[in-house]
Short mmCIF file of C-alpha atoms and ligand atoms in Angstrom, two decimals:
data_model
loop_
_atom_site.label_atom_id
_atom_site.label_comp_id
_atom_site.label_asym_id
_atom_site.label_seq_id
_atom_site.Cartn_x
_atom_site.Cartn_y
_atom_site.Cartn_z
CA UNK A 17 -3.11 10.07 -15.96
CA UNK A 18 -3.81 8.51 -12.60
CA UNK A 19 -1.65 5.81 -11.04
CA UNK A 20 -2.39 3.45 -8.20
CA UNK A 21 -0.98 0.32 -6.56
CA UNK A 22 -2.90 -2.86 -5.95
CA UNK A 23 -1.98 -6.29 -4.73
CA UNK A 24 -2.97 -9.59 -6.23
CA UNK A 25 -5.70 -11.14 -8.37
CA UNK A 26 -4.89 -10.10 -11.94
CA UNK A 27 -7.62 -12.50 -13.09
CA UNK A 28 -10.34 -10.48 -11.30
CA UNK A 29 -9.64 -7.00 -12.72
CA UNK A 30 -12.48 -5.32 -14.59
CA UNK A 31 -10.51 -2.91 -16.74
CA UNK A 32 -9.80 -2.27 -20.42
CA UNK A 33 -6.69 -4.41 -20.33
CA UNK A 34 -4.59 -6.57 -18.02
CA UNK A 35 -0.92 -6.74 -19.00
CA UNK A 36 1.06 -9.87 -18.10
CA UNK A 37 4.47 -11.27 -19.06
CA UNK A 38 5.59 -14.44 -20.84
CA UNK A 39 9.21 -15.62 -20.93
CA UNK A 40 10.83 -17.24 -23.92
CA UNK A 41 9.84 -20.88 -24.19
CA UNK A 42 6.23 -19.80 -23.48
CA UNK A 43 6.83 -19.75 -19.76
CA UNK A 44 4.12 -17.77 -17.99
CA UNK A 45 4.92 -15.20 -15.29
CA UNK A 46 3.04 -15.55 -11.98
CA UNK A 47 0.30 -13.10 -13.06
CA UNK A 48 -0.06 -14.84 -16.43
CA UNK A 49 -0.39 -18.16 -14.59
CA UNK A 50 -3.22 -16.75 -12.48
CA UNK A 51 -5.09 -15.69 -15.63
CA UNK A 52 -4.32 -19.00 -17.29
CA UNK A 53 -5.75 -20.93 -14.34
CA UNK A 54 -8.90 -18.80 -14.14
CA UNK A 55 -9.50 -19.12 -17.89
CA UNK A 56 -9.07 -22.90 -17.90
CA UNK A 57 -5.63 -22.77 -19.57
CA UNK A 58 -6.73 -20.45 -22.35
CA UNK A 59 -3.35 -18.66 -22.42
CA UNK A 60 -1.47 -21.94 -22.64
CA UNK A 61 -3.65 -22.99 -25.54
CA UNK A 62 -3.07 -19.76 -27.45
CA UNK A 63 0.67 -19.95 -26.88
CA UNK A 64 0.78 -23.54 -28.12
CA UNK A 65 -0.59 -22.30 -31.44
CA UNK A 66 2.69 -20.41 -31.74
CA UNK A 67 1.42 -16.82 -31.80
CA UNK A 68 3.88 -15.60 -29.16
CA UNK A 69 7.25 -17.14 -28.38
CA UNK A 70 8.06 -14.87 -25.48
CA UNK A 71 10.85 -13.01 -27.28
CA UNK A 72 11.60 -9.68 -25.60
CA UNK A 73 9.26 -6.97 -26.82
CA UNK A 74 6.82 -9.25 -28.67
CA UNK A 75 3.15 -8.73 -27.80
CA UNK A 76 -0.16 -10.50 -28.32
CA UNK A 77 -3.48 -8.83 -27.58
CA UNK A 78 -6.26 -11.23 -26.55
CA UNK A 79 -9.93 -10.29 -26.42
CA UNK A 80 -12.74 -11.96 -24.49
CA UNK A 81 -10.55 -14.35 -22.55
CA UNK A 82 -12.92 -16.89 -20.95
CA UNK A 83 -13.86 -16.17 -17.31
CA UNK A 84 -11.77 -12.97 -17.27
CA UNK A 85 -13.74 -9.77 -16.65
CA UNK A 86 -11.19 -7.45 -18.33
CA UNK A 87 -11.90 -6.50 -21.96
CA UNK A 88 -8.42 -7.55 -23.02
CA UNK A 89 -5.39 -9.43 -21.84
CA UNK A 90 -2.07 -8.28 -23.27
CA UNK A 91 0.72 -10.85 -23.28
CA UNK A 92 4.19 -9.28 -23.39
CA UNK A 93 7.35 -11.20 -24.26
CA UNK A 94 10.03 -10.91 -21.56
CA UNK A 95 12.88 -12.70 -23.34
CA UNK A 96 14.97 -15.42 -21.74
CA UNK A 97 14.21 -15.75 -18.05
CA UNK A 98 17.83 -16.01 -16.97
CA UNK A 99 18.80 -12.94 -19.01
CA UNK A 100 15.97 -10.83 -17.62
CA UNK A 101 17.43 -7.53 -16.43
CA UNK A 102 16.64 -3.82 -16.01
CA UNK A 103 16.86 -3.16 -19.73
CA UNK A 104 14.51 -6.05 -20.52
CA UNK A 105 12.06 -4.82 -17.89
CA UNK A 106 11.96 -1.34 -19.46
CA UNK A 107 11.78 -2.82 -22.98
CA UNK A 108 8.82 -5.04 -22.02
CA UNK A 109 6.96 -2.06 -20.58
CA UNK A 110 7.73 0.02 -23.68
CA UNK A 111 6.37 -2.79 -25.89
CA UNK A 112 3.22 -2.95 -23.77
CA UNK A 113 2.71 0.78 -24.19
CA UNK A 114 3.06 0.51 -27.97
CA UNK A 115 0.49 -2.28 -28.09
CA UNK A 116 -1.92 -0.38 -25.85
CA UNK A 117 -1.71 2.72 -27.99
CA UNK A 118 -3.63 1.19 -30.85
CA UNK A 119 -6.48 0.09 -28.58
CA UNK A 120 -9.31 2.01 -26.97
CA UNK A 121 -8.34 0.92 -23.46
CA UNK A 122 -8.31 3.84 -21.06
CA UNK A 123 -7.95 1.87 -17.82
CA UNK A 124 -5.24 -0.75 -17.56
CA UNK A 125 -3.77 -3.09 -14.96
CA UNK A 126 -0.09 -3.70 -15.42
CA UNK A 127 1.13 -6.92 -13.84
CA UNK A 128 4.80 -6.93 -14.81
CA UNK A 129 6.04 -5.93 -11.38
CA UNK A 130 5.72 -9.55 -10.24
CA UNK A 131 8.61 -10.63 -12.43
CA UNK A 132 11.71 -11.20 -10.28
CA UNK A 133 14.55 -8.85 -11.15
CA UNK A 134 17.96 -9.45 -9.62
CA UNK A 135 19.08 -6.76 -7.12
CA UNK A 136 15.89 -4.72 -7.61
CA UNK A 137 13.06 -4.39 -5.11
CA UNK A 138 9.42 -3.55 -5.63
CA UNK A 139 10.12 0.18 -5.26
CA UNK A 140 12.52 0.08 -8.18
CA UNK A 141 10.07 -1.81 -10.33
CA UNK A 142 7.18 0.53 -9.55
CA UNK A 143 9.29 3.66 -10.16
CA UNK A 144 10.37 2.33 -13.53
CA UNK A 145 6.90 1.18 -14.49
CA UNK A 146 5.71 4.77 -13.98
CA UNK A 147 8.62 6.15 -16.02
CA UNK A 148 8.04 3.65 -18.83
CA UNK A 149 4.30 4.35 -18.97
CA UNK A 150 4.88 8.12 -19.08
CA UNK A 151 7.62 7.64 -21.67
CA UNK A 152 5.32 5.51 -23.83
CA UNK A 153 2.47 8.00 -23.54
CA UNK A 154 4.65 11.05 -24.30
CA UNK A 155 3.91 12.92 -27.52
CA UNK A 156 5.14 16.29 -28.67
CA UNK A 157 2.44 17.42 -31.07
CA UNK A 158 1.61 20.89 -29.82
CA UNK A 159 3.13 22.41 -32.97
CA UNK A 160 1.06 20.36 -35.42
CA UNK A 161 -1.94 22.27 -36.74
CA UNK A 162 -4.18 19.24 -36.19
CA UNK A 163 -3.13 16.92 -33.40
CA UNK A 164 -2.78 13.44 -34.97
CA UNK A 165 -5.73 11.18 -34.39
CA UNK A 166 -5.32 9.38 -31.14
CA UNK A 167 -7.36 6.56 -29.71
CA UNK A 168 -8.67 7.09 -26.23
CA UNK A 169 -5.88 8.25 -23.90
CA UNK A 170 -4.76 6.17 -20.95
CA UNK A 171 -6.55 7.54 -17.93
CA UNK A 172 -6.02 5.05 -15.13
CA UNK A 173 -3.00 2.82 -14.64
CA UNK A 174 -2.97 0.29 -11.82
CA UNK A 175 0.38 -1.30 -11.04
CA UNK A 176 0.18 -4.70 -9.40
CA UNK A 177 2.39 -5.91 -6.59
CA UNK A 178 2.31 -9.50 -5.45
CA UNK A 179 2.11 -9.09 -1.67
CA UNK A 180 0.06 -6.69 0.43
CA UNK A 181 3.23 -5.96 2.37
CA UNK A 182 4.64 -4.35 -0.78
CA UNK A 183 1.86 -1.78 -1.14
CA UNK A 184 3.38 0.80 1.19
CA UNK A 185 6.75 0.73 -0.54
CA UNK A 186 5.02 0.68 -3.90
CA UNK A 187 3.11 3.84 -3.04
CA UNK A 188 6.26 5.71 -2.04
CA UNK A 189 7.88 4.66 -5.31
CA UNK A 190 4.79 5.75 -7.20
CA UNK A 191 5.17 9.29 -5.86
CA UNK A 192 8.88 9.32 -6.63
CA UNK A 193 8.33 7.96 -10.14
CA UNK A 194 5.65 10.54 -10.88
CA UNK A 195 7.84 13.42 -9.68
CA UNK A 196 10.77 12.22 -11.78
CA UNK A 197 8.46 11.74 -14.77
CA UNK A 198 7.25 15.34 -14.39
CA UNK A 199 10.86 16.52 -14.46
CA UNK A 200 11.67 14.39 -17.47
CA UNK A 201 8.60 15.65 -19.34
CA UNK A 202 9.60 19.26 -18.71
CA UNK A 203 13.13 18.56 -19.94
CA UNK A 204 11.79 16.81 -23.06
CA UNK A 205 9.30 19.56 -23.87
CA UNK A 206 11.94 22.29 -23.60
CA UNK A 207 14.39 20.22 -25.62
CA UNK A 208 11.91 19.45 -28.38
CA UNK A 209 10.87 23.06 -28.89
CA UNK A 210 12.54 24.59 -31.95
CA UNK A 211 15.13 27.35 -31.71
CA UNK A 212 12.73 30.01 -32.98
CA UNK A 213 10.46 29.43 -29.99
CA UNK A 214 12.85 28.23 -27.31
CA UNK A 215 15.16 31.27 -27.21
CA UNK A 216 17.20 32.37 -24.17
CA UNK A 217 14.33 34.74 -23.32
CA UNK A 218 11.82 31.88 -23.51
CA UNK A 219 13.98 29.70 -21.25
CA UNK A 220 14.14 32.55 -18.75
CA UNK A 221 10.34 32.94 -18.83
CA UNK A 222 9.89 29.20 -18.32
CA UNK A 223 12.25 29.36 -15.34
CA UNK A 224 10.21 32.23 -13.85
CA UNK A 225 7.07 30.20 -14.37
CA UNK A 226 8.64 27.13 -12.73
CA UNK A 227 9.63 29.34 -9.81
CA UNK A 228 6.10 30.69 -9.36
CA UNK A 229 4.51 27.26 -9.46
CA UNK A 230 6.94 25.56 -7.11
CA UNK A 231 8.08 28.30 -4.78
CA UNK A 232 11.59 28.59 -6.20
CA UNK A 233 13.62 31.78 -6.20
CA UNK A 234 14.44 32.74 -9.78
CA UNK A 235 16.79 35.47 -10.96
CA UNK A 236 17.36 36.39 -14.60
CA UNK A 237 20.37 38.54 -15.48
CA UNK A 238 20.49 40.48 -18.76
CA UNK A 239 23.41 41.46 -20.98
CA UNK A 240 24.19 44.57 -18.87
CA UNK A 241 24.37 42.58 -15.62
CA UNK A 242 26.44 39.88 -17.30
CA UNK A 243 28.86 42.57 -18.52
CA UNK A 244 29.18 43.93 -14.98
CA UNK A 245 30.09 40.46 -13.74
CA UNK A 246 32.86 40.26 -16.34
CA UNK A 247 31.53 37.10 -17.97
CA UNK A 248 33.21 38.05 -21.24
CA UNK A 249 33.55 34.54 -22.55
CA UNK A 250 29.79 33.94 -22.22
CA UNK A 251 29.16 37.33 -23.85
CA UNK A 252 31.60 36.55 -26.65
CA UNK A 253 29.46 33.62 -27.74
CA UNK A 254 26.29 35.74 -27.49
CA UNK A 255 27.64 38.68 -29.52
CA UNK A 256 26.83 37.11 -32.89
CA UNK A 257 23.15 36.69 -32.11
CA UNK A 258 20.17 39.06 -32.19
CA UNK A 259 18.66 37.11 -29.31
CA UNK A 260 19.84 38.61 -26.01
CA UNK A 261 21.66 36.25 -23.63
CA UNK A 262 20.25 35.41 -20.21
CA UNK A 263 21.91 34.12 -17.07
CA UNK A 264 19.23 32.20 -15.20
CA UNK A 265 19.52 31.19 -11.54
CA UNK A 266 16.94 28.98 -9.84
CA UNK A 267 17.21 28.32 -6.12
CA UNK A 268 15.49 25.50 -4.28
CA UNK A 269 15.61 25.82 -0.49
CA UNK A 270 14.60 22.51 1.04
CA UNK A 271 17.41 22.29 3.58
CA UNK A 272 18.68 24.42 6.46
CA UNK A 273 18.93 28.08 5.61
CA UNK A 274 22.71 28.25 5.59
CA UNK A 275 23.47 24.72 4.41
CA UNK A 276 25.71 24.93 1.32
CA UNK A 277 23.80 24.03 -1.85
CA UNK A 278 24.60 21.58 -4.58
CA UNK A 279 24.98 23.58 -7.79
CA UNK A 280 23.76 22.31 -11.15
CA UNK A 281 25.06 24.20 -14.18
CA UNK A 282 23.33 23.51 -17.51
CA UNK A 283 24.55 24.40 -20.99
CA UNK A 284 21.80 26.52 -22.54
CA UNK A 285 22.75 27.00 -26.19
CA UNK A 286 19.26 27.37 -27.69
CA UNK A 287 20.73 26.86 -31.17
CA UNK A 288 24.29 26.00 -32.15
CA UNK A 289 25.15 26.87 -35.75
CA UNK A 290 28.84 26.64 -34.88
CA UNK A 291 29.20 30.40 -35.41
CA UNK A 292 31.88 31.47 -37.92
CA UNK A 293 33.34 27.94 -37.64
CA UNK A 294 29.98 26.98 -39.10
CA UNK A 295 28.63 23.42 -38.95
CA UNK A 296 27.72 21.36 -42.04
CA UNK A 297 24.00 21.49 -42.92
CA UNK A 298 23.21 17.80 -42.42
CA UNK A 299 21.27 17.30 -39.20
CA UNK A 300 22.00 20.84 -38.09
CA UNK A 301 18.37 21.05 -36.94
CA UNK A 302 19.40 18.78 -34.05
CA UNK A 303 21.41 21.65 -32.62
CA UNK A 304 18.14 22.94 -31.17
CA UNK A 305 18.85 20.23 -28.58
CA UNK A 306 22.01 22.05 -27.49
CA UNK A 307 20.13 23.40 -24.47
CA UNK A 308 19.27 19.95 -23.12
CA UNK A 309 21.72 20.44 -20.23
CA UNK A 310 19.77 23.54 -19.21
CA UNK A 311 16.49 21.66 -19.67
CA UNK A 312 17.72 18.84 -17.42
CA UNK A 313 18.57 21.35 -14.69
CA UNK A 314 15.04 22.78 -14.86
CA UNK A 315 13.50 19.30 -14.95
CA UNK A 316 15.55 18.19 -11.96
CA UNK A 317 14.55 21.24 -9.94
CA UNK A 318 10.90 20.61 -10.75
CA UNK A 319 11.16 16.98 -9.64
CA UNK A 320 12.95 17.70 -6.36
CA UNK A 321 10.52 20.52 -5.56
CA UNK A 322 7.62 18.08 -6.06
CA UNK A 323 9.44 15.59 -3.82
CA UNK A 324 10.25 18.29 -1.25
CA UNK A 325 13.76 16.94 -0.82
CA UNK A 326 15.40 18.28 2.34
CA UNK A 327 18.47 19.95 0.80
CA UNK A 328 19.46 23.14 -0.99
CA UNK A 329 20.08 23.17 -4.71
CA UNK A 330 20.91 26.01 -7.05
CA UNK A 331 20.57 25.74 -10.81
CA UNK A 332 22.58 28.08 -13.03
CA UNK A 333 21.91 28.35 -16.76
CA UNK A 334 23.89 30.49 -19.17
CA UNK A 335 21.56 30.77 -22.17
CA UNK A 336 22.42 32.08 -25.64
CA UNK A 337 22.43 31.19 -29.30
CA UNK A 338 25.68 30.52 -31.17
CA UNK A 339 25.27 32.41 -34.46
CA UNK A 340 27.52 33.80 -37.20
CA UNK A 341 27.06 37.46 -38.08
CA UNK A 342 29.10 40.63 -38.51
CA UNK A 343 29.50 40.97 -34.77
CA UNK A 344 30.28 37.31 -34.14
CA UNK A 345 33.55 36.12 -32.59
CA UNK A 346 36.22 35.00 -35.06
CA UNK A 347 38.78 32.21 -34.77
CA UNK A 348 41.81 33.69 -33.07
CA UNK A 349 39.86 36.18 -30.94
CA UNK A 350 41.09 36.38 -27.36
CA UNK A 351 38.78 37.13 -24.45
CA UNK A 352 39.20 37.41 -20.71
CA UNK A 353 37.00 35.08 -18.67
CA UNK A 354 35.32 35.98 -15.38
CA UNK A 355 38.12 34.07 -13.65
CA UNK A 356 40.73 36.36 -15.19
CA UNK A 357 42.24 33.66 -17.39
CA UNK A 358 42.45 34.56 -21.08
CA UNK A 359 41.13 32.23 -23.78
CA UNK A 360 42.10 32.06 -27.46
CA UNK A 361 38.96 31.05 -29.36
CA UNK A 362 40.43 28.83 -32.07
CA UNK A 363 37.08 27.34 -33.00
CA UNK A 364 33.81 29.21 -32.46
CA UNK A 365 31.95 25.88 -32.50
CA UNK A 366 33.55 24.96 -29.17
CA UNK A 367 31.15 27.44 -27.57
CA UNK A 368 29.69 25.28 -24.81
CA UNK A 369 32.87 25.42 -22.77
CA UNK A 370 33.03 29.20 -23.32
CA UNK A 371 29.69 29.84 -21.68
CA UNK A 372 30.21 27.16 -19.03
CA UNK A 373 33.61 28.41 -17.88
CA UNK A 374 32.10 31.72 -16.78
CA UNK A 375 29.05 30.05 -15.25
CA UNK A 376 31.38 27.73 -13.31
CA UNK A 377 33.20 30.77 -11.94
CA UNK A 378 29.89 32.50 -11.19
CA UNK A 379 28.61 29.60 -9.01
CA UNK A 380 31.49 30.13 -6.55
CA UNK A 381 29.33 32.84 -4.99
CA UNK A 382 26.97 30.18 -3.64
CA UNK A 383 29.84 28.39 -1.84
CA UNK A 384 28.49 25.08 -3.17
CA UNK A 385 29.25 21.73 -1.53
CA UNK A 386 29.52 20.25 -5.03
CA UNK A 387 29.01 21.44 -8.59
CA UNK A 388 27.72 19.29 -11.45
CA UNK A 389 27.57 20.67 -14.96
CA UNK A 390 25.42 19.04 -17.61
CA UNK A 391 26.20 19.74 -21.25
CA UNK A 392 25.78 18.48 -24.81
CA UNK A 393 29.44 19.34 -25.10
CA UNK A 394 31.22 17.23 -27.69
CA UNK A 395 30.42 15.12 -30.73
CA UNK A 396 33.43 13.04 -29.68
CA UNK A 397 31.41 11.85 -26.67
CA UNK A 398 28.92 10.21 -29.05
CA UNK A 399 31.80 8.43 -30.78
CA UNK A 400 33.20 7.23 -27.45
CA UNK A 401 30.07 6.03 -25.63
CA UNK A 402 27.30 6.02 -28.23
CA UNK A 403 23.79 6.69 -27.00
CA UNK A 404 23.81 4.49 -23.89
CA UNK A 405 26.06 6.03 -21.26
CA UNK A 406 26.60 9.67 -20.35
CA UNK A 407 30.28 10.64 -20.02
CA UNK A 408 31.30 11.52 -16.47
CA UNK A 409 34.42 13.53 -15.64
CA UNK A 410 35.33 14.72 -12.17
CA UNK A 411 38.03 16.27 -10.03
CA UNK A 412 36.67 14.33 -7.02
CA UNK A 413 36.52 10.54 -6.93
CA UNK A 414 33.92 10.45 -4.13
CA UNK A 415 31.62 12.75 -6.11
CA UNK A 416 32.16 10.66 -9.25
CA UNK A 417 31.23 7.53 -7.30
CA UNK A 418 28.04 9.16 -6.02
CA UNK A 419 26.96 10.05 -9.55
CA UNK A 420 27.86 6.65 -10.97
CA UNK A 421 25.82 4.94 -8.25
CA UNK A 422 22.91 7.33 -8.81
CA UNK A 423 22.98 6.57 -12.52
CA UNK A 424 23.03 2.84 -11.83
CA UNK A 425 20.02 3.14 -9.49
CA UNK A 426 18.13 5.38 -11.86
CA UNK A 427 19.11 3.15 -14.80
CA UNK A 428 20.24 6.39 -16.40
CA UNK A 429 23.86 5.40 -16.42
CA UNK A 430 27.15 7.25 -16.73
CA UNK A 431 30.65 5.99 -17.47
CA UNK A 432 33.70 7.37 -15.69
CA UNK A 433 36.13 8.99 -18.14
CA UNK A 434 39.72 9.97 -17.29
CA UNK A 435 40.67 13.53 -16.43
CA UNK A 436 44.37 12.88 -15.88
CA UNK A 437 46.88 15.70 -15.95
CA UNK A 438 48.50 14.04 -18.95
CA UNK A 439 45.60 15.26 -21.06
CA UNK A 440 46.06 18.90 -20.00
CA UNK A 441 49.08 19.22 -22.34
CA UNK A 442 46.68 19.45 -25.29
CA UNK A 443 45.60 22.91 -24.12
CA UNK A 444 48.46 25.21 -25.17
CA UNK A 445 48.14 28.64 -26.77
CA UNK A 446 50.91 30.89 -28.10
CA UNK A 447 48.87 34.00 -27.46
CA UNK A 448 46.55 33.48 -24.48
CA UNK A 449 46.50 31.41 -21.27
CA UNK A 450 44.56 28.59 -22.96
CA UNK A 451 42.96 27.81 -26.31
CA UNK A 452 39.32 26.69 -26.38
CA UNK A 453 40.17 23.48 -28.24
CA UNK A 454 42.80 20.81 -27.89
CA UNK A 455 43.66 18.01 -30.24
CA UNK A 456 40.96 16.03 -32.07
CA UNK A 457 42.16 12.98 -30.19
CA UNK A 458 40.23 12.57 -26.94
CA UNK A 459 38.07 15.59 -27.79
CA UNK A 460 35.64 15.03 -24.91
CA UNK A 461 38.48 14.74 -22.43
CA UNK A 462 40.24 17.90 -23.56
CA UNK A 463 36.89 19.73 -23.38
CA UNK A 464 36.56 18.52 -19.77
CA UNK A 465 40.18 19.59 -19.15
CA UNK A 466 39.27 23.08 -20.34
CA UNK A 467 36.41 23.23 -17.83
CA UNK A 468 38.64 21.86 -15.06
CA UNK A 469 40.71 25.06 -15.26
CA UNK A 470 37.71 26.89 -13.80
CA UNK A 471 36.58 24.45 -11.12
CA UNK A 472 39.54 24.25 -8.77
CA UNK A 473 37.62 25.70 -5.84
CA UNK A 474 35.07 22.91 -5.25
CA UNK A 475 34.30 19.23 -5.88
CA UNK A 476 33.09 19.20 -9.46
CA UNK A 477 31.72 16.74 -11.99
CA UNK A 478 30.96 17.23 -15.65
CA UNK A 479 28.30 15.18 -17.46
CA UNK A 480 28.72 15.18 -21.24
CA UNK A 481 25.24 14.22 -22.48
CA UNK A 482 25.93 14.72 -26.21
CA UNK A 483 25.03 11.08 -26.90
CA UNK A 484 22.20 10.65 -24.42
CA UNK A 485 20.15 13.88 -24.40
CA UNK A 486 18.22 13.14 -27.58
CA UNK A 487 17.48 10.50 -30.18
CA UNK A 488 17.93 10.99 -33.92
CA UNK A 489 16.12 9.37 -36.84
CA UNK A 490 12.53 8.18 -36.81
CA UNK A 491 12.26 8.61 -33.05
CA UNK A 492 13.87 12.05 -33.05
CA UNK A 493 13.28 13.76 -29.76
CA UNK A 494 14.71 14.75 -26.40
CA UNK A 495 15.09 11.94 -23.83
CA UNK A 496 14.97 13.93 -20.61
CA UNK A 497 18.28 12.40 -19.54
CA UNK A 498 19.96 12.77 -17.06
CA UNK A 499 17.09 14.11 -14.90
CA UNK A 500 16.57 10.73 -13.28
CA UNK A 501 20.26 10.31 -12.44
CA UNK A 502 20.41 13.80 -10.94
CA UNK A 503 17.26 13.31 -8.86
CA UNK A 504 18.67 10.06 -7.46
CA UNK A 505 21.98 11.76 -6.75
CA UNK A 506 20.27 14.61 -4.88
CA UNK A 507 17.88 12.25 -3.03
CA UNK A 508 20.82 10.32 -1.66
CA UNK A 509 22.51 13.58 -0.58
CA UNK A 510 19.31 14.73 1.11
CA UNK A 511 19.24 11.97 3.76
N1 BES B 610 26.94 21.15 -29.32
C1 BES B 610 28.13 20.68 -29.92
C2 BES B 610 28.40 19.22 -29.58
C3 BES B 610 27.58 18.21 -30.32
C4 BES B 610 27.66 18.07 -31.69
C5 BES B 610 26.77 17.35 -29.61
C6 BES B 610 26.92 17.11 -32.33
C7 BES B 610 26.05 16.37 -30.24
C8 BES B 610 26.12 16.24 -31.61
C9 BES B 610 29.33 21.50 -29.46
O1 BES B 610 29.08 22.83 -29.24
C10 BES B 610 30.35 21.40 -30.53
O2 BES B 610 30.09 21.90 -31.60
N2 BES B 610 31.47 20.80 -30.23
C11 BES B 610 32.51 20.62 -31.19
C12 BES B 610 33.82 20.94 -30.53
C13 BES B 610 34.98 20.96 -31.47
C14 BES B 610 34.90 22.16 -32.38
C15 BES B 610 36.25 20.98 -30.68
C16 BES B 610 32.47 19.16 -31.65
O3 BES B 610 32.25 18.29 -30.80
O4 BES B 610 32.59 18.92 -32.84
MN1 MN B 611 29.29 23.97 -31.02
ZN1 ZN B 612 27.16 23.32 -28.75
#
């Protein structure tokens, strides 16, 4: 798919479709007005018949609009003008993509960037138009024996800006949006692959491949190496699986040689059965998404490599399955972490924190300026924040503020959760230094408290993406979150 930026004259475009917006109350956007004027008020006439009210997400496809050279004009409802916000903008673009899918249009002009959006400039609108188009065009059908019948694919997308002066900024945003979209697509693809294909070994191979393509240094450690490092907690989770664990490190060097890197640590459980504390069967298939943290680290590295950001970043991924078998860990088992602290494993389904605690100790060797871990860590996070916001926990308020702001800019938002000492009391063991679970109450917070015992040496933030990494139901699939937030966070750090 090819993107470009153009200014003005929606009524003169000779493409398969020109997309314009209509607010509730049949109020035409500027681009729609231009088409209306050129077609002698044809749009106004159609709207008066009552076929489109302008409700957010409604669409009306018009063919052979008088005096308009494009094959089609797509009217997209924008909702109430005074309520128009970032979410409406993305929803309108998503609706346009759905309507375009059932047509044969392969070249389209999207004129929704002319709609004023409070606090957002043309760069923001262009970046998000690219993301929405790529999101709408995304399919994961490589595992179907016959790819479902598709109409002609979108080949050329032209995004319209209103003033020529906006073209330069639009083009920069186009590049940024495309790089982020590439990262998101990688994260989605890895997330959507089933556990029998996307094993720890497969993730390691994909990391090697990413490294080759983008000039990243990749190191994959095997069970023996992981044993030598004393990452016993990570190994404890892996011991119930026939798939060998991998510790994957990906280094991006865009900054000064000795500048301390930002470390991203991604939970890479390629399938989470719960282990001996086995999960109920319903929706267990979704536990193939338990490596979405790892996938977001790989997606982020791909995006920043494409953008050539001037900073150093290291991605660390502990990858394993969590399976029950004769060798699997049992509730009550006690293991010594890489940090030396001992952990009583009261529930083998709280495995994410077990692999992350060792990875968080391992990253110390890079002397990172900040560490962010990304994990589908707790079901309690879904109860707390639903599927809208990612949970953010941090031992550093400045770092938390950076990530919150990045999420706000990327419209891939996080919500700041407490990590007060008061919550640490839940982690008491009679037999080891700490148990791997606390009370059911505040389950996401006590999970973060567990991790905090291993992150005292650097500014650290934890992103619990259990509610945001994938969608269930009819639209089941990985979302690629929080790649966009992380790329924005790193971009800001790079200047
Ligand atoms: N991967 C799960 C968390 C999860 C479950 C995310 C369902 C999204 C949907 C994690 O490993 C897990 O099983 N956590 C347990 C922890 C509990 C045993 C303390 C949970 O949240 O139930
Ligand atoms: Mn689990
Ligand atoms: Zn898990």
